[in-house]
mmCIF file of C-alpha atoms in Angstrom:
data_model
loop_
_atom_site.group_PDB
_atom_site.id
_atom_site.type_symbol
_atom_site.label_atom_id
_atom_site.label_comp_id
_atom_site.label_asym_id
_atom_site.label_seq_id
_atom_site.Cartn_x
_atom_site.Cartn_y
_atom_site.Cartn_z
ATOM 1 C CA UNK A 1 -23.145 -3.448 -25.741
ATOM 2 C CA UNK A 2 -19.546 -2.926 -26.414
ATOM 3 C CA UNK A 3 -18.227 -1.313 -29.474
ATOM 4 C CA UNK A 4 -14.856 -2.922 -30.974
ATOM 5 C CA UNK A 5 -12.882 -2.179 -34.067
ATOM 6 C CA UNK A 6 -10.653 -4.812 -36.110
ATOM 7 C CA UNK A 7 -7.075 -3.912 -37.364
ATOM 8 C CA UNK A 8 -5.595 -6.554 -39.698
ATOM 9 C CA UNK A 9 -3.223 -6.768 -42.936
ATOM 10 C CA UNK A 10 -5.387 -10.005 -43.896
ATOM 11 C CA UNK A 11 -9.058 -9.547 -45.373
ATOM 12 C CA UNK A 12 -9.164 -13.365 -44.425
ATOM 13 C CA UNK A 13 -8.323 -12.487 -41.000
ATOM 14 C CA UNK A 14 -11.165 -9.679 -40.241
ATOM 15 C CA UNK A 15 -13.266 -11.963 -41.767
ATOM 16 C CA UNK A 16 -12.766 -14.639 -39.832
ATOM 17 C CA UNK A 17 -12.521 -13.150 -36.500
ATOM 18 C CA UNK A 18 -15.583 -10.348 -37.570
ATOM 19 C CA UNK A 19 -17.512 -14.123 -38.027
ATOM 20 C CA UNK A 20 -16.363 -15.452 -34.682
ATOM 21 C CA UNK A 21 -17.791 -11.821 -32.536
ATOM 22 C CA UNK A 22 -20.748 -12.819 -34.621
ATOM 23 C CA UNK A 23 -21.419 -15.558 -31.771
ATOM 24 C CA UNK A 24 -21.739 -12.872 -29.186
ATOM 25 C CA UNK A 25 -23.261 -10.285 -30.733
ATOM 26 C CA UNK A 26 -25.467 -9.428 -27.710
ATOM 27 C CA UNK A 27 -22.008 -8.669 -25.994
ATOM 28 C CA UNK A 28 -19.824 -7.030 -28.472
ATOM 29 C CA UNK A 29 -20.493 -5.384 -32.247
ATOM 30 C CA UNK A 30 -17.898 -4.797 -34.553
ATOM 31 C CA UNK A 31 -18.219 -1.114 -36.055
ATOM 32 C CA UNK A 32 -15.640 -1.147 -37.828
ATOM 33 C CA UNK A 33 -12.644 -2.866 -39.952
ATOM 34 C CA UNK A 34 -8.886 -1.891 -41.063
ATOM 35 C CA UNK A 35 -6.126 -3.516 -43.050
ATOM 36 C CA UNK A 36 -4.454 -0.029 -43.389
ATOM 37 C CA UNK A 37 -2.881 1.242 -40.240
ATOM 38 C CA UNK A 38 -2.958 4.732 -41.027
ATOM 39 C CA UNK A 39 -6.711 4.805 -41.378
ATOM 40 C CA UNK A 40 -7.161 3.437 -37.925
ATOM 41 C CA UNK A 41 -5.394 6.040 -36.627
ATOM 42 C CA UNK A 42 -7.668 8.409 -38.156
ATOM 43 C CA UNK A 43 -10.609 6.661 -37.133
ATOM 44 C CA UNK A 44 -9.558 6.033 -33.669
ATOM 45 C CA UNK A 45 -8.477 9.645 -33.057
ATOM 46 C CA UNK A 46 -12.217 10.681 -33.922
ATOM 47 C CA UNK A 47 -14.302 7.779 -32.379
ATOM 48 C CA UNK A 48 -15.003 6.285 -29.032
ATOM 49 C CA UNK A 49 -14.656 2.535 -28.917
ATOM 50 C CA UNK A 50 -14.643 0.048 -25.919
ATOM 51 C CA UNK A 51 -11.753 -2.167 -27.618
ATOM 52 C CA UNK A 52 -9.638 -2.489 -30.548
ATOM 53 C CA UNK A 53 -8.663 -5.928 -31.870
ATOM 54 C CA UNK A 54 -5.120 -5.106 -32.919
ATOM 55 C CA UNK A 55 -2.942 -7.745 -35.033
ATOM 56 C CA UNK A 56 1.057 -7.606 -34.559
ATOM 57 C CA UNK A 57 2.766 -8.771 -38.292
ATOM 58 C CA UNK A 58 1.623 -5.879 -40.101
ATOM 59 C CA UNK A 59 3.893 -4.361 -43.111
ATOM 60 C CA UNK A 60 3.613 -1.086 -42.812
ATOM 61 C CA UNK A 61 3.480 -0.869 -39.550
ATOM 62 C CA UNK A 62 3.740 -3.405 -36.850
ATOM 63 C CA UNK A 63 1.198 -3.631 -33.978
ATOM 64 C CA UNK A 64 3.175 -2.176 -31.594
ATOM 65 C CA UNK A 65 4.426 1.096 -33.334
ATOM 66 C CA UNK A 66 0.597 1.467 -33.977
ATOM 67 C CA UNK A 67 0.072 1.862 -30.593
ATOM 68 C CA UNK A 68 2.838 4.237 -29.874
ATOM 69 C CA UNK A 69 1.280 6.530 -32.378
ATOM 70 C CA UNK A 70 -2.225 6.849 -30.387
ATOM 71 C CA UNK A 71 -2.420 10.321 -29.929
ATOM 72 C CA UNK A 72 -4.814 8.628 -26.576
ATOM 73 C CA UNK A 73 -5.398 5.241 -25.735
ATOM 74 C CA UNK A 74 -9.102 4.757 -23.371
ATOM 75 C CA UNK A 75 -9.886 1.468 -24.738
ATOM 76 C CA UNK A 76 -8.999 -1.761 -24.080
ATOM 77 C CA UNK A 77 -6.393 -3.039 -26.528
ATOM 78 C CA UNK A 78 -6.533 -7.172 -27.548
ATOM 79 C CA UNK A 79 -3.696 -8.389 -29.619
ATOM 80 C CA UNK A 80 -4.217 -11.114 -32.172
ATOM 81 C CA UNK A 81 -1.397 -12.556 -33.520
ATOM 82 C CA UNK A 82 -0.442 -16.068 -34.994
ATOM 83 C CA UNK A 83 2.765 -16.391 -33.150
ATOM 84 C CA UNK A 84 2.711 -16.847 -29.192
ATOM 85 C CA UNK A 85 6.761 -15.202 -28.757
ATOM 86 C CA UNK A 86 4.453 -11.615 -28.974
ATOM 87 C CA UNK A 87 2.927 -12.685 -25.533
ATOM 88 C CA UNK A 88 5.209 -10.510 -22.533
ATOM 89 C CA UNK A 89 5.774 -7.960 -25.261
ATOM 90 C CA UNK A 90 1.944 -7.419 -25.292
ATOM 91 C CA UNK A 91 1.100 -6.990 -21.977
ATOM 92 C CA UNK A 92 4.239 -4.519 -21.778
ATOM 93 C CA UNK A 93 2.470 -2.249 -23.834
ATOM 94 C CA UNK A 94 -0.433 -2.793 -21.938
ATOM 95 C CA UNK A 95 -2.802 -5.125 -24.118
ATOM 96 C CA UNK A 96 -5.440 -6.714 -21.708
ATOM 97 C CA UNK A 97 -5.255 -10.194 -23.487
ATOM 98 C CA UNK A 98 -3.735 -12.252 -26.437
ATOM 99 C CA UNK A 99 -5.303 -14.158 -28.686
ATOM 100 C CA UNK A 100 -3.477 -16.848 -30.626
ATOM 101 C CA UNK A 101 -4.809 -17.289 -34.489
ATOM 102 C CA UNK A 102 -6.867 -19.509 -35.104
ATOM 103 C CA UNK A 103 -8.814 -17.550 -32.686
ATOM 104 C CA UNK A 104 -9.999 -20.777 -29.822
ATOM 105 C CA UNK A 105 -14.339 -19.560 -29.434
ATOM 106 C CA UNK A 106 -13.817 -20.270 -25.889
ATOM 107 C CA UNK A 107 -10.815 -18.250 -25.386
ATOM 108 C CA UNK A 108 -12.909 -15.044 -27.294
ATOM 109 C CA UNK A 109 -14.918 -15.502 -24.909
ATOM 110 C CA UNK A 110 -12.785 -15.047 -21.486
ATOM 111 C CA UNK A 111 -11.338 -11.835 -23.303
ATOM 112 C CA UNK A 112 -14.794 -10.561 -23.970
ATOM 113 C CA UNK A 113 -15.344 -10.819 -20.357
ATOM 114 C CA UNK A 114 -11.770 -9.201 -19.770
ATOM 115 C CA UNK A 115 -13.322 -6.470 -21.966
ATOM 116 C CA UNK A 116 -16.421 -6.067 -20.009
ATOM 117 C CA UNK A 117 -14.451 -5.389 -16.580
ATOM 118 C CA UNK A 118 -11.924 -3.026 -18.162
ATOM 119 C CA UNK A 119 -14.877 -0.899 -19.222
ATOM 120 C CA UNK A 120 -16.880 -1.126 -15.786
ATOM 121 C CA UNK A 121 -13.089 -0.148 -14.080
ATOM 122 C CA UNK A 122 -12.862 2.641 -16.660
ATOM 123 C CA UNK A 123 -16.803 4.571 -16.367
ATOM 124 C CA UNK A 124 -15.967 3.984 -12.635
ATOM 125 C CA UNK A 125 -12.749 5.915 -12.616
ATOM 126 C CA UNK A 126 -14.439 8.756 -14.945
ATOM 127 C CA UNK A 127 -17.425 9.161 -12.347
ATOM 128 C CA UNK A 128 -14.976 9.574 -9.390
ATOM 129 C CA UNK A 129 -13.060 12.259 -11.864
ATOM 130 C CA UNK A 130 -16.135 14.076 -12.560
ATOM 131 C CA UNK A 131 -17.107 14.157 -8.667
ATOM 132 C CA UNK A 132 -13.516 15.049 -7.904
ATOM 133 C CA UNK A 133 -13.702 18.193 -10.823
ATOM 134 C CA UNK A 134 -17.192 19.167 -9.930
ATOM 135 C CA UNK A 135 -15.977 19.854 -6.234
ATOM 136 C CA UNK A 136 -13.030 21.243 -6.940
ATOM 137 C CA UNK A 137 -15.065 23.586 -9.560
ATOM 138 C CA UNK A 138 -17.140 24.611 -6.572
ATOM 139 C CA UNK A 139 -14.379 25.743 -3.966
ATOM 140 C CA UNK A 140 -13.899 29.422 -3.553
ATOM 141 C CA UNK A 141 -10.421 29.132 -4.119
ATOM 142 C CA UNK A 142 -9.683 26.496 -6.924
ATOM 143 C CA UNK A 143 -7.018 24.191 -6.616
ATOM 144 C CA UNK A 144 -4.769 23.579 -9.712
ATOM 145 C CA UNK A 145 -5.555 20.684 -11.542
ATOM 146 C CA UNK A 146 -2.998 18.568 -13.570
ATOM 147 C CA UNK A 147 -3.685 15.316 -15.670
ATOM 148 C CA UNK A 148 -0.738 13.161 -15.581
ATOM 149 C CA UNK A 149 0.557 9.396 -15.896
ATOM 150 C CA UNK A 150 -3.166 8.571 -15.668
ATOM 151 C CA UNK A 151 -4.322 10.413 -12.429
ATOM 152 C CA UNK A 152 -5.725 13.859 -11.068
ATOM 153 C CA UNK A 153 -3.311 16.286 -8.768
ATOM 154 C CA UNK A 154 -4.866 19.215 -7.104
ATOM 155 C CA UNK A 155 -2.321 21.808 -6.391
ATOM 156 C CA UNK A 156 -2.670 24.886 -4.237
ATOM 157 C CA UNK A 157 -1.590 27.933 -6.407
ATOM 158 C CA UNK A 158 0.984 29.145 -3.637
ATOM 159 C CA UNK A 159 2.513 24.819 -4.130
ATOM 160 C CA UNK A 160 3.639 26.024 -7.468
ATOM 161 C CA UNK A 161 7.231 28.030 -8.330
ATOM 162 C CA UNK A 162 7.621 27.924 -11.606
ATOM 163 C CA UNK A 163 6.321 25.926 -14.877
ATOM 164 C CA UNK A 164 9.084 25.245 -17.934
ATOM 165 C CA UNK A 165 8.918 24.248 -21.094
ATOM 166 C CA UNK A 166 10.228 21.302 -23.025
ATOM 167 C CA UNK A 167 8.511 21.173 -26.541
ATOM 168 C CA UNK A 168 5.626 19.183 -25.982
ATOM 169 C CA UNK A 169 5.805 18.648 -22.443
ATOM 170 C CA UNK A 170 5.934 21.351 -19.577
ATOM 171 C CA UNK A 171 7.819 20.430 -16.185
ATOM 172 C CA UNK A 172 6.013 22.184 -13.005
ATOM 173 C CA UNK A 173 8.052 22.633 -9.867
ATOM 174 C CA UNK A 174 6.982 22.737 -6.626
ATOM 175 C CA UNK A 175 7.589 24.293 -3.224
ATOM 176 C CA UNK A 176 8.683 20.526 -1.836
ATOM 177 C CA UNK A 177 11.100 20.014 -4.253
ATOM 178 C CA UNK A 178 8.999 18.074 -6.535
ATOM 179 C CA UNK A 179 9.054 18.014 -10.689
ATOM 180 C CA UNK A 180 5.214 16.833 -12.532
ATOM 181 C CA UNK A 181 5.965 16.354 -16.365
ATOM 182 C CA UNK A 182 2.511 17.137 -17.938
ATOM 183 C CA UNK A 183 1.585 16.491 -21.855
ATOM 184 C CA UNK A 184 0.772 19.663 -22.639
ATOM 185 C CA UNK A 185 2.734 23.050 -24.130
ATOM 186 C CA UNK A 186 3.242 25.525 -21.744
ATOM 187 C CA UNK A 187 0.420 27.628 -23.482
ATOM 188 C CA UNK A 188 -2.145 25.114 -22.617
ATOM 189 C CA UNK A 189 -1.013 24.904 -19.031
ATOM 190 C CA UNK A 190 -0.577 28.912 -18.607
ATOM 191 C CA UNK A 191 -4.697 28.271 -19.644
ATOM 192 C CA UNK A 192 -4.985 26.602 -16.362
ATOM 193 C CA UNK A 193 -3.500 28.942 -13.921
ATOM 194 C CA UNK A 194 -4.755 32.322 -12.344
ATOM 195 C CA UNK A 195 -3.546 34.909 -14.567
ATOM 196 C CA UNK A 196 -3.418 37.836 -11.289
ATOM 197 C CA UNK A 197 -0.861 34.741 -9.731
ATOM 198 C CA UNK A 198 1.027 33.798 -12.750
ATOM 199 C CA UNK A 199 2.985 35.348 -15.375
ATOM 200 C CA UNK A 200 4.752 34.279 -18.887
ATOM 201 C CA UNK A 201 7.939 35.396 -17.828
ATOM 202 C CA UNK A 202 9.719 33.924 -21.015
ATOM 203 C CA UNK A 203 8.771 31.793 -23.887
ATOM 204 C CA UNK A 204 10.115 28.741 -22.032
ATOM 205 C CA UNK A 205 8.853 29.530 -18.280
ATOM 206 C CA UNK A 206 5.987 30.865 -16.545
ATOM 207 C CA UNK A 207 6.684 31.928 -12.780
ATOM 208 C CA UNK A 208 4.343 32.912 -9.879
ATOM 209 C CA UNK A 209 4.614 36.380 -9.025
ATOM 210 C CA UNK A 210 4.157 35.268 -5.401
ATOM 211 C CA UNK A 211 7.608 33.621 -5.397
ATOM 212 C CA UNK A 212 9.739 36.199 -6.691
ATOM 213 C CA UNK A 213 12.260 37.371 -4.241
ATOM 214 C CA UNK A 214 14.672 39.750 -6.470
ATOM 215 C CA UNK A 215 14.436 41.068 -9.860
ATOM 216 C CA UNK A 216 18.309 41.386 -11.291
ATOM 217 C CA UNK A 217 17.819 44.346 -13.615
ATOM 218 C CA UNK A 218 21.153 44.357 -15.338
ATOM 219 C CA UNK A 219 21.651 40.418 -15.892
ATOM 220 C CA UNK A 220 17.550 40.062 -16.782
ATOM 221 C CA UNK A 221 17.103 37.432 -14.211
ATOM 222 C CA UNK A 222 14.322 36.910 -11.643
ATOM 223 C CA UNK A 223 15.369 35.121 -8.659
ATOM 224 C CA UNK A 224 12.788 32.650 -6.696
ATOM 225 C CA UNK A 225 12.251 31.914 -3.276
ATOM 226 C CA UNK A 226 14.193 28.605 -3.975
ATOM 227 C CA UNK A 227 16.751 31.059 -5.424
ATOM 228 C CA UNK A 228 16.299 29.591 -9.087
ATOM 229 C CA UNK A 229 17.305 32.361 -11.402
ATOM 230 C CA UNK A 230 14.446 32.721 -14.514
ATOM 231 C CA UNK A 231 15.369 35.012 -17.543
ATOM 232 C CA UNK A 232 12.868 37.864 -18.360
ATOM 233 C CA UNK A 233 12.582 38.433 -21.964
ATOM 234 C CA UNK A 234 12.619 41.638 -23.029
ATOM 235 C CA UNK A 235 9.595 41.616 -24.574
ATOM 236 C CA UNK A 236 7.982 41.081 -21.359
ATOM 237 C CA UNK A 237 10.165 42.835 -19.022
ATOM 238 C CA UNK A 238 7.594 45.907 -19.149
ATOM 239 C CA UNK A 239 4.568 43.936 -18.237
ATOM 240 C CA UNK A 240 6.140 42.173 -15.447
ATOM 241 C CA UNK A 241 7.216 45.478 -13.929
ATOM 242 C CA UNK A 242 3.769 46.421 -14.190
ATOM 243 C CA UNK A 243 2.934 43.199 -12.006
ATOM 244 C CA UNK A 244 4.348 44.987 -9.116
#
């Protein structure tokens, strides 16, 4: 059974297409209904659904800034609008169908079954995540793992150089030259690493000790084997000396 939630301006609206899921309520339930934005938000950021019936001409908030603001987005997204010009901007942002208002029964139906095969693609990606974490959770010597632009990358500790900050994102840089942005603060990451291999050389970077070829005492600058220069903060100048 798939779970869905409605997000409309117009009572008339839920209503109406709340009555039309009705006819295939051995397929899909509606748990539950929104005509403010903001709510959904809330409710979405604390529940699991399997699709979210999202409407476009919305005052407060149009369809699509709604679903720049979800904090995460593992459902599939239908939008329901009752003009058809909303159609390429929809699937840009990744909607898995469009449904014109008055919602066509027989059209419901082909996105219900749109629905049904996100959701099977979806539990079979998460099994082959779980298998790939569980293995990787069993190797004597972990590999790294990063969550980014929707897939899993398994680094060797000695592939890193150094991580940096930038606000809410943290750039990782690798021995080949190659940058991963990752959506999470450079404390989170620093979580993921092998503390006796890295070290929070600075507020904005975190190096691994493995990789440092000179330590410039009077400028404050640690110097990679790529020969990127790092500042030391002085707070943590000490500790790092202690490193070595």
């Amino acid at each position: 059974m798939l779970t869905s939630v409605i997000v409309d301006d117009e009572p008339k609206a839920i209503q109406g297409l709340s009555w039309e899921l009705s006819n295939f309520n051995d397929q899909i339930n509606v748990i539950a209904t929104f005509n403010d934005p903001e709510k959904a938000l809330i409710y979405l950021a604390n529940n699991e659904i399997d699709c979210l019936f999202l409407d476009i001409e919305m005052p407060t908030m149009d369809g699509f800034q709604f679903l720049k603001k979800l904090k995460s987005r593992d459902f599939a997204v239908v939008i329901t609008t009752a003009y058809n010009e909303y159609a390429i901007k929809a699937l840009k942002n990744d909607a898995i169908d469009y449904l014109l208002k008055p919602i066509d029964t027989d059209d419901l139906e082909e996105t219900i079954a749109k629905v049904k095969k996100y959701n099977i693609r979806s539990l079979n990606s998460n099994k082959v995540e779980k298998v790939l974490l569980n293995f990787n959770e069993k190797l004597n010597n972990k590999k790294i793992t990063i969550n980014t632009d929707g897939k899993l990358i398994f680094l060797e500790p000695e592939e890193i150089l150094f991580i940096e900050s930038d606000g809410n994102y943290s750039s990782i840089y690798t021995t080949n030259n190659k940058k991963i942005v990752v959506t999470k603060k450079l404390k989170e990451v620093n979580t993921l690493l092998p503390e006796e291999v890295f070290f929070r050389i600075h507020n904005s970077y975190i190096i691994n000790l493995k990789k440092v070829k000179e330590f410039l005492k009077t400028d404050g600058y640690v110097v990679l084997e790529n020969n990127q220069k790092i500042p030391v903060s002085r707070q943590k100048k000490a500790e790092f000396l202690d490193k070595f």
